[in-house]
Amino acid sequence: MTRNSTERKVEQYEKAELGFWLYLMTDIILFASLFATYMVLRPNVAGGPSAAELLDPRYALIETVVLLLSSFTCGIAVLALRFKRTRLALAMLGTTIVFGAVFLALELFEFGELIHEGHTWQQSAFLSGFFTLVATHGLHITFGIIWGLVMLLYIAKRGSTANSVRKMTLFSLFWHFLDLVWIFIFTIVYLGAGL
């Protein structure tokens, strides 16, 4: 590889990384807006049940533990890849994806229960805010699972290269960001339901 091609690859990566950070900043703005909307709409129950009556923090705690475990395994996957332990990285990334899918299944189950009981986003402003915030996070988790599957195939094919480490690091940052957003959701929406 010539020096010019190496410099071009570094420049391409720097542009991709900048693009990723710009995307993450827009996600921060999106979720900040959704949190603000939820906080404003939370007291507006239109004669229906309040957050304290509907939401069970114990159930959300299980979701939180699952997502935190996925964050842990994702971190191990990045470290394993950096130390050229490709099989361990693949196993931990696969575990991260499974935890993400379990989290998503729990979230969908919770939505199903609420909808089955007649509590839809149309019932009140509070439920509109709740469903919009939590479902947007769920869509991001879905995207993260798909990205993780793509990374799994990429690493399985290419192994532990500098490029796979960079790509996995960006995936990891995205995944940890989603965990952080969920911690805020858990704290504000579920634990704050009784306030």
Coordinates of N, CA and C in Angstrom, one line a residue:
M1 N 0.8 -1.2 0.0 CA 0.0 0.0 0.0 C 0.9 1.2 0.0
T2 N 0.6 2.2 -0.9 CA 1.4 3.4 -0.9 C 0.9 4.4 0.1
R3 N 1.8 5.3 0.3 CA 1.5 6.3 1.3 C 0.2 7.1 1.0
N4 N 0.1 7.4 -0.3 CA -1.1 8.2 -0.7 C -2.4 7.4 -0.4
S5 N -2.4 6.1 -0.7 CA -3.6 5.3 -0.5 C -3.9 5.1 1.0
T6 N -2.8 5.1 1.8 CA -3.0 5.0 3.3 C -3.6 6.3 3.8
E7 N -3.1 7.4 3.3 CA -3.6 8.7 3.7 C -5.1 8.9 3.3
R8 N -5.4 8.4 2.1 CA -6.8 8.4 1.7 C -7.7 7.6 2.5
K9 N -7.2 6.4 2.9 CA -8.1 5.5 3.8 C -8.3 6.2 5.2
V10 N -7.2 6.8 5.7 CA -7.4 7.5 7.0 C -8.3 8.7 6.8
E11 N -8.2 9.4 5.7 CA -9.1 10.5 5.5 C -10.6 10.1 5.4
Q12 N -10.8 8.9 4.7 CA -12.1 8.4 4.5 C -12.7 8.0 5.9
Y13 N -11.9 7.4 6.7 CA -12.3 7.0 8.0 C -12.7 8.2 8.9
E14 N -11.8 9.2 8.8 CA -12.1 10.4 9.6 C -13.4 11.0 9.2
K15 N -13.7 11.0 7.9 CA -15.0 11.6 7.4 C -16.1 10.7 7.9
A16 N -16.0 9.4 7.8 CA -17.0 8.5 8.3 C -17.2 8.7 9.8
E17 N -16.2 8.8 10.5 CA -16.3 9.0 12.0 C -17.0 10.4 12.3
L18 N -16.6 11.4 11.6 CA -17.3 12.7 11.7 C -18.8 12.6 11.4
G19 N -19.1 11.9 10.4 CA -20.5 11.6 10.0 C -21.2 10.9 11.1
F20 N -20.6 9.9 11.7 CA -21.2 9.2 12.8 C -21.5 10.1 14.0
W21 N -20.5 10.9 14.4 CA -20.7 11.8 15.5 C -21.8 12.8 15.2
L22 N -21.9 13.3 14.0 CA -23.0 14.2 13.6 C -24.3 13.5 13.7
Y23 N -24.4 12.3 13.3 CA -25.6 11.5 13.4 C -26.0 11.3 14.9
L24 N -25.0 11.0 15.7 CA -25.2 10.8 17.2 C -25.7 12.1 17.8
M25 N -25.2 13.2 17.4 CA -25.7 14.5 17.9 C -27.1 14.7 17.5
T26 N -27.5 14.4 16.3 CA -28.9 14.5 15.9 C -29.8 13.6 16.7
D27 N -29.3 12.4 17.1 CA -30.1 11.5 17.9 C -30.3 12.1 19.3
I28 N -29.2 12.7 19.8 CA -29.3 13.4 21.1 C -30.4 14.4 21.1
I29 N -30.4 15.2 20.1 CA -31.5 16.3 19.9 C -32.8 15.6 19.8
L30 N -32.9 14.6 19.0 CA -34.2 13.9 18.9 C -34.7 13.4 20.2
F31 N -33.9 12.6 21.0 CA -34.3 12.1 22.3 C -34.6 13.2 23.3
A32 N -33.8 14.3 23.3 CA -34.0 15.4 24.2 C -35.4 16.0 23.9
S33 N -35.8 16.1 22.6 CA -37.1 16.6 22.3 C -38.2 15.7 22.7
L34 N -38.0 14.4 22.6 CA -39.0 13.4 23.0 C -39.1 13.3 24.5
F35 N -38.0 13.5 25.2 CA -38.1 13.5 26.7 C -38.9 14.8 27.1
A36 N -38.6 15.9 26.5 CA -39.2 17.2 26.9 C -40.7 17.0 26.6
T37 N -41.1 16.5 25.4 CA -42.5 16.3 25.1 C -43.2 15.4 26.1
Y38 N -42.5 14.3 26.4 CA -43.1 13.3 27.4 C -43.4 14.1 28.7
M39 N -42.4 14.8 29.2 CA -42.5 15.5 30.5 C -43.7 16.5 30.5
V40 N -43.9 17.2 29.4 CA -45.0 18.1 29.2 C -46.3 17.4 29.2
L41 N -46.3 16.3 28.5 CA -47.6 15.5 28.3 C -48.0 14.6 29.4
R42 N -47.0 14.2 30.2 CA -47.3 13.2 31.3 C -48.5 13.5 32.1
P43 N -48.7 14.7 32.6 CA -49.9 14.9 33.5 C -51.2 14.9 32.7
N44 N -51.2 15.0 31.4 CA -52.4 15.1 30.6 C -52.9 13.7 30.3
V45 N -53.7 13.1 31.2 CA -54.2 11.7 31.0 C -55.6 11.7 30.5
A46 N -56.3 12.8 30.3 CA -57.6 12.8 29.7 C -58.6 11.9 30.4
G47 N -58.5 11.9 31.8 CA -59.4 11.0 32.5 C -59.0 9.6 32.6
G48 N -58.0 9.2 31.9 CA -57.5 7.8 31.9 C -56.5 7.6 32.9
P49 N -55.8 6.4 32.9 CA -54.9 6.1 33.9 C -53.6 6.9 33.8
S50 N -53.0 7.1 34.9 CA -51.7 7.9 34.9 C -50.5 6.9 34.8
A51 N -49.3 7.5 34.7 CA -48.1 6.6 34.6 C -48.0 5.7 35.8
A52 N -48.3 6.2 36.9 CA -48.1 5.4 38.2 C -49.1 4.2 38.1
E53 N -50.3 4.4 37.5 CA -51.3 3.3 37.5 C -50.9 2.3 36.4
L54 N -50.2 2.7 35.4 CA -50.0 1.8 34.2 C -48.7 1.1 34.2
L55 N -47.6 1.9 34.6 CA -46.3 1.4 34.3 C -45.7 0.7 35.6
D56 N -45.1 -0.5 35.3 CA -44.5 -1.3 36.4 C -43.0 -1.2 36.3
P57 N -42.4 -0.4 37.3 CA -40.9 -0.3 37.3 C -40.2 -1.6 37.4
R58 N -40.8 -2.6 38.1 CA -40.1 -3.9 38.2 C -39.9 -4.6 36.9
Y59 N -40.9 -4.5 36.0 CA -40.8 -5.0 34.7 C -39.7 -4.3 33.9
A60 N -39.7 -3.0 34.0 CA -38.7 -2.2 33.3 C -37.3 -2.4 33.8
L61 N -37.2 -2.8 35.1 CA -35.9 -3.1 35.7 C -35.3 -4.3 35.0
I62 N -36.1 -5.3 34.7 CA -35.7 -6.5 34.0 C -35.1 -6.1 32.6
E63 N -35.9 -5.2 31.9 CA -35.4 -4.7 30.6 C -34.0 -4.0 30.8
T64 N -33.9 -3.2 31.8 CA -32.7 -2.5 32.1 C -31.5 -3.4 32.3
V65 N -31.7 -4.4 33.1 CA -30.6 -5.4 33.4 C -30.2 -6.1 32.1
V66 N -31.2 -6.5 31.2 CA -30.9 -7.1 30.0 C -30.1 -6.2 29.1
L67 N -30.5 -4.9 29.0 CA -29.7 -4.0 28.2 C -28.3 -3.7 28.7
L68 N -28.2 -3.6 30.0 CA -26.9 -3.3 30.6 C -26.0 -4.5 30.4
L69 N -26.5 -5.7 30.4 CA -25.7 -6.9 30.1 C -25.3 -6.9 28.7
S70 N -26.1 -6.4 27.8 CA -25.7 -6.3 26.4 C -24.6 -5.3 26.2
S71 N -24.6 -4.2 27.0 CA -23.6 -3.2 26.9 C -22.3 -3.8 27.4
F72 N -22.3 -4.6 28.4 CA -21.1 -5.3 28.9 C -20.5 -6.2 27.9
T73 N -21.4 -7.1 27.3 CA -20.9 -8.0 26.3 C -20.4 -7.3 25.0
C74 N -21.0 -6.1 24.7 CA -20.5 -5.3 23.5 C -19.1 -4.8 23.8
G75 N -18.9 -4.3 25.0 CA -17.6 -3.8 25.4 C -16.5 -4.9 25.3
I76 N -16.9 -6.1 25.8 CA -15.9 -7.2 25.7 C -15.6 -7.6 24.2
A77 N -16.6 -7.5 23.4 CA -16.5 -7.8 22.0 C -15.4 -6.8 21.3
V78 N -15.5 -5.5 21.7 CA -14.6 -4.5 21.2 C -13.2 -4.9 21.7
L79 N -13.0 -5.1 22.9 CA -11.7 -5.4 23.5 C -11.1 -6.7 22.9
A80 N -12.0 -7.7 22.7 CA -11.5 -9.0 22.1 C -11.0 -8.7 20.7
L81 N -11.7 -7.9 20.0 CA -11.3 -7.6 18.6 C -10.0 -6.9 18.6
R82 N -9.8 -5.9 19.5 CA -8.6 -5.2 19.5 C -7.4 -6.1 19.9
F83 N -7.6 -7.1 20.7 CA -6.6 -8.1 21.0 C -6.5 -9.3 20.1
K84 N -7.2 -9.1 18.9 CA -7.2 -10.1 17.9 C -7.7 -11.5 18.3
R85 N -8.7 -11.5 19.2 CA -9.4 -12.7 19.6 C -10.8 -12.7 19.0
T86 N -10.7 -13.0 17.7 CA -11.9 -12.9 16.8 C -13.0 -13.8 17.3
R87 N -12.7 -15.0 17.6 CA -13.8 -15.9 18.1 C -14.5 -15.4 19.3
L88 N -13.8 -14.9 20.3 CA -14.4 -14.3 21.4 C -15.2 -13.1 21.1
A89 N -14.7 -12.2 20.2 CA -15.4 -11.0 19.7 C -16.7 -11.4 19.1
L90 N -16.7 -12.5 18.2 CA -17.9 -12.9 17.6 C -18.9 -13.4 18.6
A91 N -18.4 -14.2 19.6 CA -19.3 -14.8 20.6 C -19.9 -13.6 21.4
M92 N -19.2 -12.6 21.8 CA -19.7 -11.5 22.6 C -20.6 -10.6 21.8
L93 N -20.3 -10.4 20.5 CA -21.2 -9.6 19.7 C -22.5 -10.4 19.5
G94 N -22.4 -11.7 19.2 CA -23.6 -12.5 19.1 C -24.5 -12.4 20.4
T95 N -23.8 -12.5 21.5 CA -24.5 -12.4 22.8 C -25.2 -11.0 23.0
T96 N -24.5 -10.0 22.5 CA -25.0 -8.6 22.6 C -26.3 -8.5 21.7
I97 N -26.3 -9.1 20.5 CA -27.4 -9.1 19.7 C -28.6 -9.9 20.3
V98 N -28.3 -11.0 20.9 CA -29.3 -11.8 21.6 C -30.0 -11.0 22.7
F99 N -29.1 -10.4 23.5 CA -29.7 -9.5 24.6 C -30.5 -8.4 24.0
G100 N -30.1 -7.8 22.9 CA -30.8 -6.7 22.3 C -32.2 -7.3 21.8
A101 N -32.2 -8.5 21.3 CA -33.5 -9.1 20.8 C -34.4 -9.4 22.0
V102 N -33.8 -9.9 23.1 CA -34.6 -10.1 24.3 C -35.2 -8.8 24.8
F103 N -34.4 -7.8 24.9 CA -34.9 -6.5 25.3 C -36.1 -6.0 24.5
L104 N -35.9 -6.1 23.1 CA -36.9 -5.7 22.2 C -38.2 -6.6 22.4
A105 N -38.0 -7.9 22.6 CA -39.2 -8.7 22.8 C -39.9 -8.3 24.1
L106 N -39.2 -8.0 25.2 CA -39.8 -7.5 26.4 C -40.6 -6.2 26.2
E107 N -40.0 -5.3 25.4 CA -40.6 -4.1 25.2 C -41.9 -4.2 24.4
L108 N -41.8 -5.1 23.4 CA -43.0 -5.4 22.5 C -44.1 -6.1 23.4
F109 N -43.7 -6.9 24.3 CA -44.7 -7.6 25.2 C -45.4 -6.6 26.0
E110 N -44.6 -5.6 26.6 CA -45.2 -4.6 27.4 C -46.2 -3.7 26.6
F111 N -45.8 -3.4 25.4 CA -46.7 -2.6 24.5 C -47.9 -3.4 24.2
G112 N -47.8 -4.7 23.9 CA -48.9 -5.6 23.7 C -49.9 -5.7 24.8
E113 N -49.3 -5.8 26.0 CA -50.2 -5.8 27.2 C -51.0 -4.5 27.4
L114 N -50.3 -3.4 27.2 CA -51.0 -2.1 27.3 C -52.1 -1.9 26.3
I115 N -51.8 -2.3 25.0 CA -52.7 -2.2 24.0 C -53.9 -3.1 24.2
H116 N -53.6 -4.4 24.6 CA -54.6 -5.3 24.9 C -55.6 -4.8 26.0
E117 N -55.1 -4.1 26.9 CA -55.9 -3.5 28.0 C -56.6 -2.2 27.5
G118 N -56.4 -1.8 26.3 CA -57.1 -0.7 25.7 C -56.3 0.6 25.9
H119 N -55.1 0.6 26.3 CA -54.3 1.8 26.5 C -53.4 2.0 25.3
T120 N -53.9 2.7 24.4 CA -53.1 3.0 23.1 C -52.6 4.4 23.1
W121 N -51.8 4.8 22.2 CA -51.3 6.1 22.1 C -52.4 7.2 21.8
Q122 N -53.6 6.7 21.4 CA -54.7 7.6 21.1 C -55.5 8.0 22.4
Q123 N -55.3 7.2 23.4 CA -56.1 7.4 24.6 C -55.9 8.7 25.3
S124 N -54.6 9.1 25.4 CA -54.3 10.4 26.1 C -53.0 10.9 25.6
A125 N -52.8 12.2 25.9 CA -51.5 12.9 25.6 C -50.3 12.1 26.2
F126 N -50.5 11.8 27.5 CA -49.5 11.0 28.2 C -49.1 9.8 27.5
L127 N -50.1 9.0 27.1 CA -49.7 7.7 26.4 C -49.1 8.0 25.0
S128 N -49.5 9.1 24.3 CA -48.9 9.4 23.1 C -47.4 9.7 23.3
G129 N -47.1 10.5 24.3 CA -45.7 10.8 24.7 C -44.9 9.5 25.0
F130 N -45.6 8.7 25.8 CA -44.9 7.4 26.3 C -44.6 6.5 25.1
F131 N -45.6 6.2 24.3 CA -45.4 5.3 23.2 C -44.4 5.9 22.2
T132 N -44.4 7.2 21.9 CA -43.5 7.8 21.0 C -42.1 7.7 21.5
L133 N -41.8 8.0 22.7 CA -40.5 8.0 23.3 C -40.0 6.5 23.3
V134 N -40.7 5.6 23.9 CA -40.2 4.2 24.1 C -40.1 3.5 22.7
A135 N -41.1 3.8 21.8 CA -41.0 3.1 20.5 C -39.9 3.6 19.7
T136 N -39.6 4.9 19.8 CA -38.4 5.4 19.1 C -37.1 4.8 19.5
H137 N -37.0 4.6 20.8 CA -35.9 3.9 21.4 C -35.9 2.4 20.9
G138 N -37.0 1.8 20.8 CA -37.1 0.4 20.3 C -36.7 0.3 18.9
L139 N -37.1 1.3 18.1 CA -36.7 1.3 16.7 C -35.2 1.5 16.5
H140 N -34.6 2.3 17.4 CA -33.1 2.4 17.4 C -32.5 1.0 17.8
I141 N -33.0 0.4 18.8 CA -32.5 -1.0 19.2 C -32.6 -1.9 18.0
T142 N -33.7 -1.9 17.3 CA -33.9 -2.7 16.1 C -32.8 -2.4 15.1
F143 N -32.6 -1.2 14.8 CA -31.5 -0.8 13.9 C -30.1 -1.3 14.4
G144 N -29.9 -1.2 15.7 CA -28.7 -1.7 16.3 C -28.5 -3.2 16.2
I145 N -29.6 -3.9 16.3 CA -29.5 -5.4 16.1 C -29.1 -5.7 14.7
I146 N -29.7 -5.0 13.7 CA -29.4 -5.2 12.3 C -27.9 -4.8 12.1
W147 N -27.5 -3.7 12.6 CA -26.1 -3.3 12.4 C -25.2 -4.3 13.1
G148 N -25.6 -4.8 14.2 CA -24.8 -5.8 14.9 C -24.7 -7.1 14.1
L149 N -25.7 -7.5 13.4 CA -25.7 -8.7 12.6 C -24.8 -8.4 11.4
V150 N -24.8 -7.2 10.8 CA -23.9 -6.9 9.7 C -22.5 -7.0 10.2
M151 N -22.2 -6.4 11.4 CA -20.9 -6.5 11.9 C -20.4 -7.9 12.2
L152 N -21.3 -8.7 12.6 CA -21.0 -10.2 12.9 C -20.5 -10.8 11.6
L153 N -21.3 -10.6 10.5 CA -20.9 -11.2 9.2 C -19.6 -10.6 8.7
Y154 N -19.4 -9.3 8.9 CA -18.2 -8.6 8.5 C -16.9 -9.1 9.2
I155 N -17.1 -9.3 10.5 CA -15.9 -9.8 11.3 C -15.7 -11.2 11.0
A156 N -16.7 -12.0 10.8 CA -16.6 -13.4 10.5 C -15.8 -13.6 9.2
K157 N -16.1 -12.7 8.3 CA -15.4 -12.8 7.0 C -14.0 -12.2 7.0
R158 N -13.8 -11.0 7.6 CA -12.6 -10.3 7.5 C -11.7 -10.5 8.7
G159 N -12.2 -10.9 9.8 CA -11.4 -11.1 11.0 C -11.1 -9.8 11.7
S160 N -10.1 -9.9 12.6 CA -9.7 -8.7 13.4 C -8.7 -7.8 12.7
T161 N -9.3 -6.9 11.9 CA -8.4 -6.0 11.1 C -8.6 -4.6 11.8
A162 N -7.7 -3.7 11.4 CA -7.9 -2.3 11.9 C -9.2 -1.7 11.5
N163 N -9.7 -2.0 10.3 CA -10.9 -1.5 9.8 C -12.1 -2.1 10.6
S164 N -12.0 -3.4 10.9 CA -13.1 -4.0 11.7 C -13.2 -3.5 13.1
V165 N -12.0 -3.2 13.7 CA -12.0 -2.6 15.0 C -12.6 -1.2 15.0
R166 N -12.3 -0.4 14.0 CA -12.9 0.9 13.9 C -14.4 0.8 13.7
K167 N -14.9 -0.1 12.9 CA -16.3 -0.2 12.7 C -17.0 -0.7 13.9
M168 N -16.4 -1.7 14.6 CA -17.0 -2.2 15.8 C -17.0 -1.2 16.9
T169 N -16.0 -0.3 16.9 CA -15.9 0.8 17.9 C -17.1 1.7 17.7
L170 N -17.4 2.1 16.5 CA -18.5 3.0 16.2 C -19.8 2.3 16.6
F171 N -20.0 1.0 16.2 CA -21.2 0.3 16.6 C -21.3 0.3 18.2
S172 N -20.2 0.1 18.9 CA -20.2 0.0 20.3 C -20.7 1.4 20.9
L173 N -20.2 2.4 20.3 CA -20.6 3.8 20.8 C -22.1 4.0 20.6
F174 N -22.6 3.5 19.5 CA -24.1 3.6 19.2 C -24.8 2.8 20.3
W175 N -24.4 1.6 20.5 CA -25.1 0.7 21.4 C -25.1 1.2 22.8
H176 N -23.9 1.8 23.3 CA -23.8 2.3 24.6 C -24.7 3.6 24.7
F177 N -24.8 4.3 23.6 CA -25.7 5.5 23.6 C -27.1 5.1 23.9
L178 N -27.5 4.0 23.2 CA -28.9 3.5 23.4 C -29.1 3.0 24.8
D179 N -28.1 2.5 25.4 CA -28.2 2.1 26.9 C -28.4 3.3 27.7
L180 N -27.6 4.3 27.4 CA -27.7 5.6 28.2 C -29.1 6.2 28.1
V181 N -29.6 6.2 26.9 CA -31.0 6.7 26.6 C -32.0 5.9 27.5
W182 N -31.8 4.5 27.5 CA -32.7 3.7 28.2 C -32.7 4.0 29.7
I183 N -31.5 4.3 30.2 CA -31.3 4.6 31.7 C -32.2 5.8 32.0
F184 N -32.1 6.8 31.1 CA -33.0 8.0 31.2 C -34.4 7.7 31.2
I185 N -34.8 6.8 30.2 CA -36.2 6.4 30.1 C -36.6 5.7 31.4
F186 N -35.8 4.7 31.8 CA -36.1 4.0 33.1 C -36.3 4.9 34.2
T187 N -35.4 5.9 34.4 CA -35.5 6.8 35.5 C -36.6 7.8 35.4
I188 N -36.8 8.4 34.2 CA -37.8 9.5 34.1 C -39.2 8.9 33.9
V189 N -39.3 7.9 33.1 CA -40.6 7.4 32.7 C -41.1 6.4 33.8
Y190 N -40.3 5.4 34.1 CA -40.8 4.3 35.0 C -40.6 4.6 36.5
L191 N -39.4 5.1 36.9 CA -39.2 5.4 38.3 C -39.9 6.7 38.7
G192 N -40.0 7.6 37.7 CA -40.6 8.9 37.9 C -42.1 8.9 37.8
A193 N -42.7 7.7 37.5 CA -44.1 7.6 37.2 C -44.9 7.9 38.5
G194 N -44.4 7.7 39.7 CA -45.1 7.9 40.9 C -44.9 9.4 41.4
L195 N -44.1 10.1 40.7 CA -43.9 11.5 41.2 C -44.9 12.5 40.7

